[in-house]
Every structure is written in C-alpha cells, then in structure tokens.
PDB file of C-alpha atoms in Angstrom:
ATOM      1  CA  GLU A 300       0.078   0.048  -0.086  1.00  0.00           C
ATOM      2  CA  ARG A 301       2.774   2.409   0.793  1.00  0.00           C
ATOM      3  CA  LEU A 302       4.484   1.453  -2.414  1.00  0.00           C
ATOM      4  CA  ASN A 303       1.330   2.314  -4.379  1.00  0.00           C
ATOM      5  CA  THR A 304       1.131   5.649  -2.549  1.00  0.00           C
ATOM      6  CA  VAL A 305       4.734   6.440  -3.530  1.00  0.00           C
ATOM      7  CA  ARG A 306       4.020   5.436  -7.070  1.00  0.00           C
ATOM      8  CA  GLU A 307       0.964   7.684  -7.273  1.00  0.00           C
ATOM      9  CA  GLU A 308       2.902  10.633  -5.843  1.00  0.00           C
ATOM     10  CA  GLU A 309       5.583  10.057  -8.364  1.00  0.00           C
ATOM     11  CA  GLU A 310       3.250   9.993 -11.265  1.00  0.00           C
ATOM     12  CA  ALA A 311       1.564  13.024  -9.984  1.00  0.00           C
ATOM     13  CA  ARG A 312       4.864  14.952  -9.717  1.00  0.00           C
ATOM     14  CA  ARG A 313       5.612  13.759 -13.269  1.00  0.00           C
ATOM     15  CA  ALA A 314       2.315  14.871 -14.506  1.00  0.00           C
ATOM     16  CA  GLU A 315       2.722  18.251 -12.880  1.00  0.00           C
ATOM     17  CA  GLU A 316       6.229  18.697 -14.298  1.00  0.00           C
ATOM     18  CA  LEU A 317       4.811  17.728 -17.752  1.00  0.00           C
ATOM     19  CA  ALA A 318       2.022  20.188 -17.455  1.00  0.00           C
ATOM     20  CA  ARG A 319       4.481  22.867 -16.263  1.00  0.00           C
ATOM     21  CA  GLN A 320       6.742  22.129 -19.230  1.00  0.00           C
ATOM     22  CA  GLN A 321       3.827  22.172 -21.598  1.00  0.00           C
ATOM     23  CA  ALA A 322       2.633  25.483 -20.135  1.00  0.00           C
ATOM     24  CA  LEU A 323       6.163  26.998 -20.687  1.00  0.00           C
ATOM     25  CA  VAL A 324       6.291  25.785 -24.062  1.00  0.00           C
ATOM     26  CA  GLU A 325       2.818  27.210 -24.885  1.00  0.00           C
ATOM     27  CA  GLN A 326       3.968  30.490 -23.177  1.00  0.00           C
ATOM     28  CA  ARG A 327       7.129  30.571 -25.348  1.00  0.00           C
ATOM     29  CA  ARG A 328       5.073  29.823 -28.485  1.00  0.00           C
ATOM     30  CA  LEU A 329       2.687  32.680 -27.639  1.00  0.00           C
ATOM     31  CA  GLU A 330       5.620  34.924 -26.934  1.00  0.00           C
ATOM     32  CA  GLN A 331       7.249  34.138 -30.102  1.00  0.00           C
ATOM     33  CA  GLU A 332       4.009  34.838 -32.069  1.00  0.00           C
ATOM     34  CA  ARG A 333       3.566  38.102 -30.333  1.00  0.00           C
ATOM     35  CA  GLU A 334       7.137  39.026 -31.203  1.00  0.00           C
ATOM     36  CA  GLU A 335       6.701  37.833 -34.699  1.00  0.00           C
ATOM     37  CA  ARG A 336       3.484  39.980 -35.046  1.00  0.00           C
ATOM     38  CA  GLU A 337       5.489  43.022 -33.483  1.00  0.00           C
ATOM     39  CA  ARG A 338       8.356  42.473 -35.810  1.00  0.00           C
ATOM     40  CA  LYS A 339       6.118  42.258 -38.779  1.00  0.00           C
ATOM     41  CA  ARG A 340       4.185  45.369 -37.782  1.00  0.00           C
ATOM     42  CA  HIS A 341       7.471  47.229 -37.278  1.00  0.00           C
ATOM     43  CA  GLU A 342       8.770  46.074 -40.646  1.00  0.00           C
ATOM     44  CA  ASN A 343       5.461  47.045 -42.296  1.00  0.00           C
ATOM     45  CA  GLU A 344       5.757  50.578 -40.705  1.00  0.00           C
ATOM     46  CA  ILE A 345       9.288  50.778 -41.898  1.00  0.00           C
ATOM     47  CA  GLN A 346       8.333  49.606 -45.362  1.00  0.00           C
ATOM     48  CA  GLN A 347       5.489  52.182 -45.473  1.00  0.00           C
ATOM     49  CA  ILE A 348       7.984  54.846 -44.545  1.00  0.00           C
ATOM     50  CA  LYS A 349      10.497  53.710 -47.155  1.00  0.00           C
ATOM     51  CA  ASP A 350       7.729  53.495 -49.760  1.00  0.00           C
ATOM     52  CA  ARG A 351       6.697  57.075 -48.814  1.00  0.00           C
ATOM     53  CA  HIS A 352      10.285  58.339 -49.001  1.00  0.00           C
ATOM     54  CA  LEU A 353      10.591  56.583 -52.308  1.00  0.00           C
ATOM     55  CA  LYS A 354       7.640  58.236 -53.645  1.00  0.00           C
ATOM     56  CA  GLU A 355       8.653  61.586 -52.376  1.00  0.00           C
ATOM     57  CA  LYS A 356      12.248  61.029 -53.952  1.00  0.00           C
ATOM     58  CA  MET A 357      10.787  60.033 -57.301  1.00  0.00           C
ATOM     59  CA  GLN A 358       8.497  63.067 -57.260  1.00  0.00           C
ATOM     60  CA  GLN A 359      11.272  65.276 -56.203  1.00  0.00           C
ATOM     61  CA  ILE A 360      13.590  63.881 -59.007  1.00  0.00           C
ATOM     62  CA  SER A 361      10.815  64.223 -61.674  1.00  0.00           C
ATOM     63  CA  GLN A 362      10.408  67.835 -61.118  1.00  0.00           C
ATOM     64  CA  THR A 363      13.223  68.582 -63.691  1.00  0.00           C
ATOM     65  CA  ALA A 364      14.076  67.397 -67.101  1.00  0.00           C
ATOM     66  CA  HIS A 365      17.556  65.957 -66.010  1.00  0.00           C
ATOM     67  CA  GLY A 366      15.836  64.348 -62.977  1.00  0.00           C
ATOM     68  CA  GLN A 367      13.457  62.597 -65.355  1.00  0.00           C
ATOM     69  CA  LYS A 368      16.414  61.252 -67.271  1.00  0.00           C
ATOM     70  CA  ILE A 369      17.830  59.897 -64.040  1.00  0.00           C
ATOM     71  CA  LEU A 370      14.567  58.026 -63.278  1.00  0.00           C
ATOM     72  CA  ARG A 371      14.722  56.409 -66.595  1.00  0.00           C
ATOM     73  CA  LYS A 372      18.137  55.056 -65.894  1.00  0.00           C
ATOM     74  CA  LEU A 373      17.384  53.738 -62.357  1.00  0.00           C
ATOM     75  CA  ASP A 374      15.190  51.095 -60.959  1.00  0.00           C
ATOM     76  CA  GLU A 375      13.341  51.372 -57.646  1.00  0.00           C
ATOM     77  CA  GLU A 376      15.976  49.464 -55.709  1.00  0.00           C
ATOM     78  CA  ASP A 377      18.736  51.989 -56.945  1.00  0.00           C
ATOM     79  CA  ILE A 378      16.490  54.985 -55.934  1.00  0.00           C
ATOM     80  CA  LYS A 379      15.849  53.481 -52.478  1.00  0.00           C
ATOM     81  CA  LYS A 380      19.513  53.495 -51.947  1.00  0.00           C
ATOM     82  CA  LEU A 381      19.935  57.184 -52.742  1.00  0.00           C
ATOM     83  CA  ASP A 382      19.797  59.951 -50.136  1.00  0.00           C
ATOM     84  CA  ALA A 383      19.282  63.626 -50.738  1.00  0.00           C
ATOM     85  CA  GLU A 384      23.084  64.447 -51.313  1.00  0.00           C
ATOM     86  CA  GLN A 385      23.344  61.475 -53.732  1.00  0.00           C
ATOM     87  CA  ILE A 386      20.162  62.682 -55.565  1.00  0.00           C
ATOM     88  CA  ALA A 387      21.607  66.214 -55.870  1.00  0.00           C
ATOM     89  CA  ALA A 388      25.000  64.621 -57.029  1.00  0.00           C
ATOM     90  CA  ARG A 389      23.215  62.681 -59.673  1.00  0.00           C
ATOM     91  CA  GLU A 390      21.241  65.726 -60.888  1.00  0.00           C
ATOM     92  CA  ALA A 391      24.398  67.890 -61.002  1.00  0.00           C
ATOM     93  CA  GLU A 392      26.119  65.104 -62.969  1.00  0.00           C
ATOM     94  CA  GLU A 393      23.273  64.772 -65.348  1.00  0.00           C
ATOM     95  CA  LEU A 394      23.014  68.528 -65.772  1.00  0.00           C
ATOM     96  CA  GLN A 395      26.677  68.787 -66.555  1.00  0.00           C
ATOM     97  CA  LYS A 396      26.255  66.048 -69.113  1.00  0.00           C
ATOM     98  CA  GLU A 397      23.496  67.994 -70.653  1.00  0.00           C
ATOM     99  CA  ARG A 398      25.588  71.037 -70.873  1.00  0.00           C
ATOM    100  CA  ARG A 399      28.406  69.218 -72.488  1.00  0.00           C
ATOM    101  CA  GLU A 400      26.081  67.608 -75.062  1.00  0.00           C
ATOM    102  CA  MET A 401      24.427  70.988 -75.765  1.00  0.00           C
ATOM    103  CA  GLN A 402      27.905  72.701 -76.194  1.00  0.00           C
ATOM    104  CA  GLN A 403      28.976  69.891 -78.538  1.00  0.00           C
ATOM    105  CA  LYS A 404      25.749  70.245 -80.556  1.00  0.00           C
ATOM    106  CA  LEU A 405      26.235  74.054 -80.723  1.00  0.00           C
ATOM    107  CA  LYS A 406      29.776  73.585 -81.818  1.00  0.00           C
ATOM    108  CA  SER A 407      28.778  71.289 -84.525  1.00  0.00           C
ATOM    109  CA  GLN A 408      25.959  73.576 -85.699  1.00  0.00           C
ATOM    110  CA  GLU A 409      28.409  76.479 -85.644  1.00  0.00           C
ATOM    111  CA  LYS A 410      30.737  74.537 -87.861  1.00  0.00           C
ATOM    112  CA  LYS A 411      27.924  73.752 -90.268  1.00  0.00           C
ATOM    113  CA  ILE A 412      26.508  77.356 -90.167  1.00  0.00           C
ATOM    114  CA  ASP A 413      30.246  78.632 -90.780  1.00  0.00           C
ATOM    115  CA  TYR A 414      30.545  76.239 -93.757  1.00  0.00           C
ATOM    116  CA  PHE A 415      27.245  77.353 -95.239  1.00  0.00           C
ATOM    117  CA  GLU A 416      27.997  80.996 -94.483  1.00  0.00           C
ATOM    118  CA  ARG A 417      31.352  80.812 -96.215  1.00  0.00           C
ATOM    119  CA  ALA A 418      29.844  79.187 -99.192  1.00  0.00           C
ATOM    120  CA  LYS A 419      26.993  81.653 -99.225  1.00  0.00           C
ATOM    121  CA  ARG A 420      29.404  84.572 -99.077  1.00  0.00           C
ATOM    122  CA  ILE A 421      31.391  83.262-101.881  1.00  0.00           C
ATOM    123  CA  GLU A 422      28.287  83.026-103.946  1.00  0.00           C
ATOM    124  CA  GLU A 423      27.064  86.535-102.829  1.00  0.00           C
ATOM    125  CA  ILE A 424      30.407  88.257-103.548  1.00  0.00           C
ATOM    126  CA  PRO A 425      29.177  89.383-107.134  1.00  0.00           C
ATOM    127  CA  LEU A 426      25.950  90.363-105.719  1.00  0.00           C
ATOM    128  CA  LEU A 427      27.545  92.311-102.870  1.00  0.00           C
ATOM    129  CA  GLN A 428      29.816  94.071-105.347  1.00  0.00           C
ATOM    130  CA  GLN A 429      26.877  95.176-107.557  1.00  0.00           C
ATOM    131  CA  SER A 430      24.976  96.204-104.472  1.00  0.00           C
ATOM    132  CA  PHE A 431      28.033  98.178-103.324  1.00  0.00           C
ATOM    133  CA  ARG A 432      28.248  99.866-106.782  1.00  0.00           C
ATOM    134  CA  ASP A 433      24.484 100.652-106.716  1.00  0.00           C
ATOM    135  CA  LYS A 434      24.769 102.068-103.394  1.00  0.00           C
ATOM    136  CA  GLN A 435      27.701 104.367-104.367  1.00  0.00           C
ATOM    137  CA  VAL A 436      25.620 105.579-107.381  1.00  0.00           C
ATOM    138  CA  GLU A 437      22.660 106.242-105.142  1.00  0.00           C
ATOM    139  CA  GLU A 438      24.772 107.961-102.470  1.00  0.00           C
ATOM    140  CA  LYS A 439      26.471 110.113-105.164  1.00  0.00           C
ATOM    141  CA  LYS A 440      23.031 111.019-106.604  1.00  0.00           C
ATOM    142  CA  LEU A 441      21.830 111.909-103.096  1.00  0.00           C
ATOM    143  CA  TRP A 442      24.866 114.020-102.406  1.00  0.00           C
ATOM    144  CA  GLU A 443      24.534 115.873-105.620  1.00  0.00           C
ATOM    145  CA  GLU A 444      20.853 116.570-104.818  1.00  0.00           C
ATOM    146  CA  GLN A 445      21.795 117.750-101.360  1.00  0.00           C
ATOM    147  CA  GLU A 446      24.715 119.880-102.825  1.00  0.00           C
ATOM    148  CA  ALA A 447      22.357 121.424-105.318  1.00  0.00           C
ATOM    149  CA  ARG A 448      19.781 122.335-102.572  1.00  0.00           C
ATOM    150  CA  ARG A 449      22.598 123.691-100.365  1.00  0.00           C
ATOM    151  CA  ILE A 450      23.953 125.950-103.232  1.00  0.00           C
ATOM    152  CA  ALA A 451      20.437 127.081-103.970  1.00  0.00           C
ATOM    153  CA  GLU A 452      19.816 127.967-100.385  1.00  0.00           C
ATOM    154  CA  LEU A 453      23.228 129.757-100.163  1.00  0.00           C
ATOM    155  CA  VAL A 454      22.226 131.892-103.313  1.00  0.00           C
ATOM    156  CA  LEU A 455      18.817 132.579-101.900  1.00  0.00           C
ATOM    157  CA  GLU A 456      20.408 133.467 -98.561  1.00  0.00           C
ATOM    158  CA  ARG A 457      22.844 135.755-100.294  1.00  0.00           C
ATOM    159  CA  GLU A 458      20.083 137.613-102.275  1.00  0.00           C
ATOM    160  CA  ARG A 459      18.179 138.021 -98.981  1.00  0.00           C
ATOM    161  CA  ALA A 460      21.266 139.437 -97.419  1.00  0.00           C
ATOM    162  CA  VAL A 461      21.879 141.844-100.297  1.00  0.00           C
ATOM    163  CA  GLU A 462      18.195 142.932-100.219  1.00  0.00           C
ATOM    164  CA  THR A 463      18.365 143.436 -96.480  1.00  0.00           C
ATOM    165  CA  ARG A 464      21.456 145.592 -96.801  1.00  0.00           C
ATOM    166  CA  LYS A 465      19.762 147.669 -99.595  1.00  0.00           C
ATOM    167  CA  ARG A 466      16.709 148.156 -97.435  1.00  0.00           C
ATOM    168  CA  LEU A 467      18.879 149.095 -94.459  1.00  0.00           C
ATOM    169  CA  ALA A 468      20.872 151.549 -96.595  1.00  0.00           C
ATOM    170  CA  ARG A 469      17.545 153.096 -97.785  1.00  0.00           C
ATOM    171  CA  MET A 470      16.228 153.348 -94.291  1.00  0.00           C
ATOM    172  CA  THR A 471      19.536 154.902 -93.219  1.00  0.00           C
ATOM    173  CA  GLN A 472      19.417 157.463 -96.087  1.00  0.00           C
ATOM    174  CA  ASP A 473      15.717 158.231 -95.247  1.00  0.00           C
ATOM    175  CA  ARG A 474      16.562 158.724 -91.608  1.00  0.00           C
ATOM    176  CA  ASN A 475      19.494 161.041 -92.312  1.00  0.00           C
ATOM    177  CA  GLU A 476      17.366 162.983 -94.795  1.00  0.00           C
ATOM    178  CA  PHE A 477      14.623 163.128 -92.104  1.00  0.00           C
ATOM    179  CA  LEU A 478      17.056 164.345 -89.485  1.00  0.00           C
ATOM    180  CA  THR A 479      18.516 167.000 -91.810  1.00  0.00           C
ATOM    181  CA  LYS A 480      15.108 168.274 -92.689  1.00  0.00           C
ATOM    182  CA  LEU A 481      14.224 168.328 -88.970  1.00  0.00           C
ATOM    183  CA  LYS A 482      17.327 170.211 -88.087  1.00  0.00           C
ATOM    184  CA  SER A 483      16.862 172.698 -90.985  1.00  0.00           C
ATOM    185  CA  GLY A 484      13.306 173.342 -90.013  1.00  0.00           C
ATOM    186  CA  ARG A 485      14.399 173.766 -86.438  1.00  0.00           C
ATOM    187  CA  ASP A 486      17.053 176.390 -87.558  1.00  0.00           C
ATOM    188  CA  THR A 487      14.575 178.255 -89.646  1.00  0.00           C
ATOM    189  CA  ILE A 488      12.226 178.508 -86.779  1.00  0.00           C
ATOM    190  CA  TYR A 489      15.094 179.501 -84.494  1.00  0.00           C
ATOM    191  CA  GLN A 490      16.066 182.322 -86.867  1.00  0.00           C
ATOM    192  CA  ALA A 491      12.569 183.624 -87.085  1.00  0.00           C
ATOM    193  CA  LYS A 492      12.134 183.549 -83.416  1.00  0.00           C
ATOM    194  CA  LEU A 493      15.449 185.316 -82.980  1.00  0.00           C
ATOM    195  CA  LYS A 494      14.518 188.023 -85.517  1.00  0.00           C
ATOM    196  CA  GLU A 495      11.186 188.506 -83.771  1.00  0.00           C
ATOM    197  CA  TYR A 496      12.899 188.790 -80.457  1.00  0.00           C
ATOM    198  CA  GLU A 497      15.562 191.305 -81.792  1.00  0.00           C
ATOM    199  CA  LYS A 498      12.824 193.297 -83.312  1.00  0.00           C
ATOM    200  CA  LYS A 499      10.849 193.443 -80.032  1.00  0.00           C
ATOM    201  CA  LEU A 500      14.106 194.181 -78.221  1.00  0.00           C
ATOM    202  CA  ALA A 501      14.818 197.051 -80.486  1.00  0.00           C
ATOM    203  CA  GLU A 502      11.371 198.438 -80.256  1.00  0.00           C
ATOM    204  CA  GLU A 503      11.536 198.279 -76.382  1.00  0.00           C
ATOM    205  CA  ARG A 504      14.901 199.946 -76.429  1.00  0.00           C
ATOM    206  CA  LYS A 505      13.554 202.658 -78.720  1.00  0.00           C
ATOM    207  CA  ASN A 506      10.511 203.177 -76.500  1.00  0.00           C
ATOM    208  CA  ASP A 507      12.749 203.320 -73.424  1.00  0.00           C
ATOM    209  CA  TYR A 508      14.958 205.844 -75.164  1.00  0.00           C
ATOM    210  CA  ASN A 509      11.998 207.992 -76.138  1.00  0.00           C
ATOM    211  CA  LYS A 510      10.658 207.861 -72.690  1.00  0.00           C
ATOM    212  CA  GLU A 511      13.939 208.927 -71.161  1.00  0.00           C
ATOM    213  CA  LYS A 512      14.400 211.704 -73.775  1.00  0.00           C
ATOM    214  CA  LYS A 513      10.878 212.878 -72.989  1.00  0.00           C
ATOM    215  CA  SER A 514      11.497 212.837 -69.244  1.00  0.00           C
ATOM    216  CA  ALA A 515      14.765 214.674 -69.717  1.00  0.00           C
ATOM    217  CA  GLY A 516      13.123 217.368 -71.777  1.00  0.00           C
ATOM    218  CA  LYS A 517      10.548 217.944 -69.133  1.00  0.00           C
ATOM    219  CA  LEU A 518      13.177 218.325 -66.428  1.00  0.00           C
ATOM    220  CA  GLY A 519      15.154 220.921 -68.468  1.00  0.00           C
ATOM    221  CA  LYS A 520      12.252 223.458 -69.002  1.00  0.00           C
ATOM    222  CA  PRO A 521      11.662 226.380 -66.457  1.00  0.00           C
ATOM    223  CA  ASN A 522       8.530 226.340 -64.292  1.00  0.00           C
ATOM    224  CA  GLY A 523       7.423 229.768 -65.632  1.00  0.00           C
ATOM    225  CA  LEU A 524       7.402 228.468 -69.056  1.00  0.00           C
ATOM    226  CA  ARG A 525       4.586 226.122 -68.530  1.00  0.00           C
TER     227      ARG A 525
END
C-alpha cells in the first residue's frame, strides 16, 4: 500500500512537471507569435516609411528634365539606396552632361553654319559688289541733290542778305534826310524867333529911349514957361 502511494505521488509529480513544461512551451510559443507579429508590424511601418520616402524622392527627382532622365536610368532599388546628397549629385552630373552635349551640338551647328555662311558669302560676292556699286551711285546722286539744294539755299540767302543791306541803306538814307530836314526846320524856326525877339528888343529899347528923352526934356524946362 505504501508502495502504491509512493508510485502515485511520483506519477503526480511527473504529470505536474509535464503540465508545467507544456505551459512553458505554450507560453514561449505565444511569446514568439507576439514578437513575430510585432516584428512584422514594425517592418510594415518601416516599409511604409520607405515607400513614402521613395515616392517623395521620385516626385522630387521628376520635377526637372534631367531628373526624369535619372529616373529612366534607375530602378526602384537603386532609388531606394539614394539619399538627398546622392540625388543632388546625380542631378548635377546629369545637368553637366546635358551642358556638355549641348555645347557639342552648338559647336557642330556652328561649324555647319560657318561652312554654309562661307559658301553663301562666296556666292554672294558678285551680288555684294553690284550692291556696293549701286549704293555708291545712289549715294552720289543723293549727295549731288543735297549739294544742289545747299547751293540754291546759299544763293537765296545771299540775295536776301543783299536785299536786306539795300533796305537798311535806304532806311539809313531816309533817316539822315529826315534828321537833316528836322534840323533845318528847327534852324529856320530859331532864326525867325530870334529876328522877332531882336525886333521886339529894338522896339523896347526905342520906347525906353523916347521915354527917357521925353523925361529929360521935361526936367530941363523952367517952371514959368509952362
């Protein structure tokens, strides 16, 4: 009976240990599942952030023509690896490349233009010479017309000057004659006034003389002879 009791207790301990072990296993399994869910959630968040950054990068790069060229040359994985400085460096590199290509095209076009211009100038030399001769003839004709007008204006101006001098001379002569007549008239009036004054003065003197003589005569007679 005691042996049975010991056996039962041993079996009970083993069953308890087994249950504890199973509980630990279940707990670890649940913990692992929770960690796995947390890891996946975290990875999803990171991936969403990466996707958003990738979209922003692609939108940023596509704003310029050279940026669009960069996008055509790169895949998403390459773009994901680029940061802001690398994007700027790629854009600068692409822009520099475009400038070199544009300069090369311009040089090539300039060479073509120079070639055509030289050929064109050679063909146009006779035309230019004829145009130059025509221009000389036209300029000479224009100069002759201008010179003729200038000479005509000088002649007209000379005639006007002569006429002006003649008119001034006539005006001066008329002025002198007027002054002479005025002076002569004044002298005539002066002489007439002078003669009239001298006549009056002589008369006054004569009257005074007669008065004095008469007074003297009266004083010289005696009182009885009245």
